[in-house]
Structures are given as structure tokens and as C-alpha cells.
mmCIF file of C-alpha atoms in Angstrom:
data_model
loop_
_atom_site.group_PDB
_atom_site.id
_atom_site.type_symbol
_atom_site.label_atom_id
_atom_site.label_comp_id
_atom_site.label_asym_id
_atom_site.label_seq_id
_atom_site.Cartn_x
_atom_site.Cartn_y
_atom_site.Cartn_z
ATOM 1 C CA MET A 230 -17.145 2.931 -24.823
ATOM 2 C CA PRO A 231 -15.204 3.141 -21.533
ATOM 3 C CA GLU A 232 -14.344 6.550 -20.162
ATOM 4 C CA PRO A 233 -10.700 7.539 -20.520
ATOM 5 C CA GLU A 234 -8.643 7.882 -17.365
ATOM 6 C CA ARG A 235 -7.993 11.374 -16.073
ATOM 7 C CA ALA A 236 -4.887 13.160 -17.256
ATOM 8 C CA THR A 237 -1.765 13.477 -15.159
ATOM 9 C CA SER A 238 -3.470 15.364 -12.324
ATOM 10 C CA GLY A 239 -5.640 13.666 -9.734
ATOM 11 C CA ALA A 240 -5.530 10.337 -7.998
ATOM 12 C CA VAL A 241 -5.255 8.167 -11.124
ATOM 13 C CA ARG A 242 -2.536 8.752 -13.714
ATOM 14 C CA ALA A 243 -3.040 8.095 -17.388
ATOM 15 C CA HIS A 244 -0.261 5.715 -18.243
ATOM 16 C CA PRO A 245 0.059 3.510 -21.293
ATOM 17 C CA GLY A 246 0.140 -0.042 -20.091
ATOM 18 C CA ALA A 247 -1.052 0.792 -16.553
ATOM 19 C CA GLU A 248 -2.898 -2.503 -16.234
ATOM 20 C CA ALA A 249 0.228 -4.425 -17.243
ATOM 21 C CA VAL A 250 2.329 -2.456 -14.729
ATOM 22 C CA ALA A 251 -0.192 -3.214 -11.969
ATOM 23 C CA ALA A 252 -0.425 -6.894 -12.947
ATOM 24 C CA ALA A 253 3.374 -7.234 -12.929
ATOM 25 C CA ALA A 254 3.531 -5.664 -9.447
ATOM 26 C CA VAL A 255 0.866 -8.057 -8.156
ATOM 27 C CA ASP A 256 2.677 -11.053 -9.657
ATOM 28 C CA SER A 257 5.973 -9.929 -8.137
ATOM 29 C CA PHE A 258 4.355 -9.476 -4.719
ATOM 30 C CA ARG A 259 2.828 -12.947 -4.849
ATOM 31 C CA ALA A 260 6.173 -14.459 -5.868
ATOM 32 C CA GLU A 261 7.937 -12.719 -2.980
ATOM 33 C CA TYR A 262 5.373 -13.282 -0.210
ATOM 34 C CA GLY A 263 3.238 -16.195 -1.361
ATOM 35 C CA ALA A 264 -0.459 -16.541 -0.735
ATOM 36 C CA GLY A 265 -2.248 -15.437 2.417
ATOM 37 C CA PRO A 266 -3.641 -15.615 4.903
ATOM 38 C CA GLY A 267 -2.043 -12.770 6.743
ATOM 39 C CA ALA A 268 -2.787 -11.012 10.009
ATOM 40 C CA PRO A 269 -6.350 -10.032 10.986
ATOM 41 C CA VAL A 270 -5.431 -6.322 10.753
ATOM 42 C CA LEU A 271 -3.670 -5.037 7.669
ATOM 43 C CA VAL A 272 -2.432 -1.452 7.500
ATOM 44 C CA LEU A 273 -2.124 -0.346 3.877
ATOM 45 C CA ILE A 274 0.159 2.547 2.987
ATOM 46 C CA ALA A 275 0.284 3.987 -0.536
ATOM 47 C CA ALA A 276 3.602 5.795 -0.849
ATOM 48 C CA LEU A 277 5.446 7.851 -3.437
ATOM 49 C CA ASN A 278 8.974 9.119 -2.780
ATOM 50 C CA GLU A 279 8.735 8.914 1.014
ATOM 51 C CA VAL A 280 12.229 7.544 1.699
ATOM 52 C CA ASP A 281 12.778 10.047 4.523
ATOM 53 C CA SER A 282 9.619 9.122 6.426
ATOM 54 C CA ILE A 283 8.526 5.584 5.508
ATOM 55 C CA ALA A 284 10.708 3.717 8.029
ATOM 56 C CA GLY A 285 9.388 5.852 10.891
ATOM 57 C CA VAL A 286 5.799 5.462 9.727
ATOM 58 C CA VAL A 287 5.953 1.679 9.507
ATOM 59 C CA ALA A 288 7.848 1.480 12.813
ATOM 60 C CA SER A 289 4.965 3.359 14.447
ATOM 61 C CA ILE A 290 2.475 0.623 13.515
ATOM 62 C CA PRO A 291 2.044 -1.677 16.516
ATOM 63 C CA PRO A 292 2.356 -5.463 16.119
ATOM 64 C CA ALA A 293 -1.194 -5.811 17.467
ATOM 65 C CA VAL A 294 -4.167 -3.464 17.190
ATOM 66 C CA ALA A 295 -7.291 -3.883 19.334
ATOM 67 C CA GLY A 296 -5.895 -7.215 20.483
ATOM 68 C CA LEU A 297 -5.461 -8.520 16.931
ATOM 69 C CA PRO A 298 -2.135 -9.221 15.195
ATOM 70 C CA ALA A 299 -1.350 -6.583 12.582
ATOM 71 C CA GLU A 300 0.809 -6.390 9.482
ATOM 72 C CA CYS A 301 1.696 -3.558 7.127
ATOM 73 C CA LEU A 302 1.664 -3.487 3.334
ATOM 74 C CA VAL A 303 3.317 -0.592 1.500
ATOM 75 C CA SER A 304 2.059 -0.083 -2.043
ATOM 76 C CA ASP A 305 4.918 1.872 -3.599
ATOM 77 C CA ASP A 306 3.681 3.978 -6.507
ATOM 78 C CA GLY A 307 6.834 3.881 -8.636
ATOM 79 C CA SER A 308 9.063 5.815 -6.227
ATOM 80 C CA THR A 309 12.459 6.843 -7.554
ATOM 81 C CA ASP A 310 14.088 7.547 -4.187
ATOM 82 C CA GLY A 311 14.351 4.103 -2.568
ATOM 83 C CA THR A 312 11.063 4.168 -0.659
ATOM 84 C CA ALA A 313 10.300 0.506 -1.441
ATOM 85 C CA GLU A 314 13.750 -0.644 -0.363
ATOM 86 C CA LYS A 315 13.546 1.357 2.876
ATOM 87 C CA ALA A 316 10.103 -0.106 3.661
ATOM 88 C CA ARG A 317 11.277 -3.637 2.863
ATOM 89 C CA ALA A 318 14.332 -3.136 5.113
ATOM 90 C CA ALA A 319 11.926 -2.063 7.882
ATOM 91 C CA GLY A 320 10.348 -5.520 7.643
ATOM 92 C CA VAL A 321 6.973 -4.844 6.045
ATOM 93 C CA LEU A 322 5.282 -6.267 2.966
ATOM 94 C CA VAL A 323 6.002 -4.206 -0.147
ATOM 95 C CA CYS A 324 4.333 -4.133 -3.538
ATOM 96 C CA ARG A 325 6.264 -1.909 -5.923
ATOM 97 C CA LEU A 326 4.622 -0.542 -9.039
ATOM 98 C CA GLY A 327 7.179 -0.114 -11.821
ATOM 99 C CA ALA A 328 5.793 3.313 -12.745
ATOM 100 C CA ASN A 329 3.962 6.143 -11.014
ATOM 101 C CA LEU A 330 0.288 5.364 -11.676
ATOM 102 C CA GLY A 331 -1.263 7.622 -9.028
ATOM 103 C CA GLN A 332 -2.389 7.138 -5.462
ATOM 104 C CA GLY A 333 -5.775 5.765 -6.499
ATOM 105 C CA ARG A 334 -4.300 2.896 -8.491
ATOM 106 C CA ALA A 335 -1.616 2.237 -5.844
ATOM 107 C CA LEU A 336 -4.399 1.902 -3.267
ATOM 108 C CA ARG A 337 -6.478 -0.343 -5.541
ATOM 109 C CA VAL A 338 -3.499 -2.667 -6.063
ATOM 110 C CA GLY A 339 -2.880 -2.629 -2.312
ATOM 111 C CA TYR A 340 -6.534 -3.405 -1.531
ATOM 112 C CA ARG A 341 -6.464 -6.277 -4.016
ATOM 113 C CA LEU A 342 -3.410 -7.804 -2.352
ATOM 114 C CA ALA A 343 -4.727 -7.061 1.122
ATOM 115 C CA GLY A 344 -7.978 -8.839 0.292
ATOM 116 C CA GLU A 345 -6.050 -11.909 -0.813
ATOM 117 C CA ARG A 346 -4.467 -12.030 2.660
ATOM 118 C CA ARG A 347 -8.009 -12.134 4.140
ATOM 119 C CA PRO A 348 -7.728 -9.646 7.008
ATOM 120 C CA THR A 349 -10.707 -8.829 9.177
ATOM 121 C CA VAL A 350 -9.888 -5.107 8.981
ATOM 122 C CA ILE A 351 -7.951 -2.999 6.469
ATOM 123 C CA ALA A 352 -6.841 0.444 7.628
ATOM 124 C CA THR A 353 -4.977 2.960 5.492
ATOM 125 C CA MET A 354 -2.273 5.464 6.385
ATOM 126 C CA ASP A 355 -0.085 7.774 4.353
ATOM 127 C CA GLY A 356 3.640 7.284 3.996
ATOM 128 C CA ASP A 357 4.535 10.823 5.021
ATOM 129 C CA GLY A 358 3.570 10.515 8.675
ATOM 130 C CA GLN A 359 0.529 12.787 8.599
ATOM 131 C CA PHE A 360 -1.584 10.171 10.394
ATOM 132 C CA ASP A 361 -0.964 9.071 13.974
ATOM 133 C CA ALA A 362 -0.671 5.282 14.242
ATOM 134 C CA ALA A 363 -1.931 5.548 17.829
ATOM 135 C CA GLU A 364 -5.368 6.210 16.293
ATOM 136 C CA LEU A 365 -5.416 2.702 14.780
ATOM 137 C CA GLU A 366 -6.570 1.197 18.069
ATOM 138 C CA ARG A 367 -9.708 3.316 18.204
ATOM 139 C CA LEU A 368 -10.322 2.952 14.486
ATOM 140 C CA VAL A 369 -10.133 -0.848 14.553
ATOM 141 C CA GLU A 370 -12.246 -1.157 17.708
#
């Protein structure tokens, strides 16, 4: 018998229909952006209610990292404040989960979509600006 998901605390939220919510988000992403391939470097950001910071965070990601073209994918974890719209307006790829499923599931959905774009490197950042995008160069090298 499979283990139940953790309760509402932690990185994964128990949510009835979580798999259906994730599948719908993946389908919507594919319909909006089509199939890969994408850039060799993909920066994945799981975000929840980061409308005040997300545009600055994605703007800080350089168009090339370690000499390789880069793109950004925001996996929006059911934000209610317009985070997904702000990220989309900033010109990055956005996958929006229709409910808050937790950072762990938002990252897993993002990794799944990132993998379909076939990057050489996937790097993660947070949507609140706590990581310095200037570190991407050293990380990717």
C-alpha cells in the first residue's frame, strides 16, 4: 500500500486530485509553448505568491550562462497574487498549477517539463530573490 502524502506542512501538500492538477498544468504548458527543445541551460523557479519579486528575479537571469543560451521556467504553485501573470509578462516560460500543491510538487512538475526541453543543465532558484543569479555562471561551469 503506498504511503500517504504528508499533511499540509512540508514540501508536499496533501491535496485531493493533486495528480490531476499537475497533469492539467503540464498539458496547459505544452499547449502554450509546444514541445522542446529549449536552451541548453534552463533555470527553474518554483514560486508561490511572489508577485513583488518575480519580475526582478527573472530579469536577473542572463540570456547566456557559461557561454550557453539560457531560458527560465517558473513553476507557479497555485499563487493567488498574480505571480504567474507577472512572470509571463516578464517573458519567461510559466507552468501554473491550479492549486497550491507544495514546493516539492511544483519543482517535480518543473523538472518534468524542463527535461522535455532537453537542456544540458538545469539550475534552480527561488522566486523571492534569495539567490544571486550572478552565481549561475560558476554553478553551470
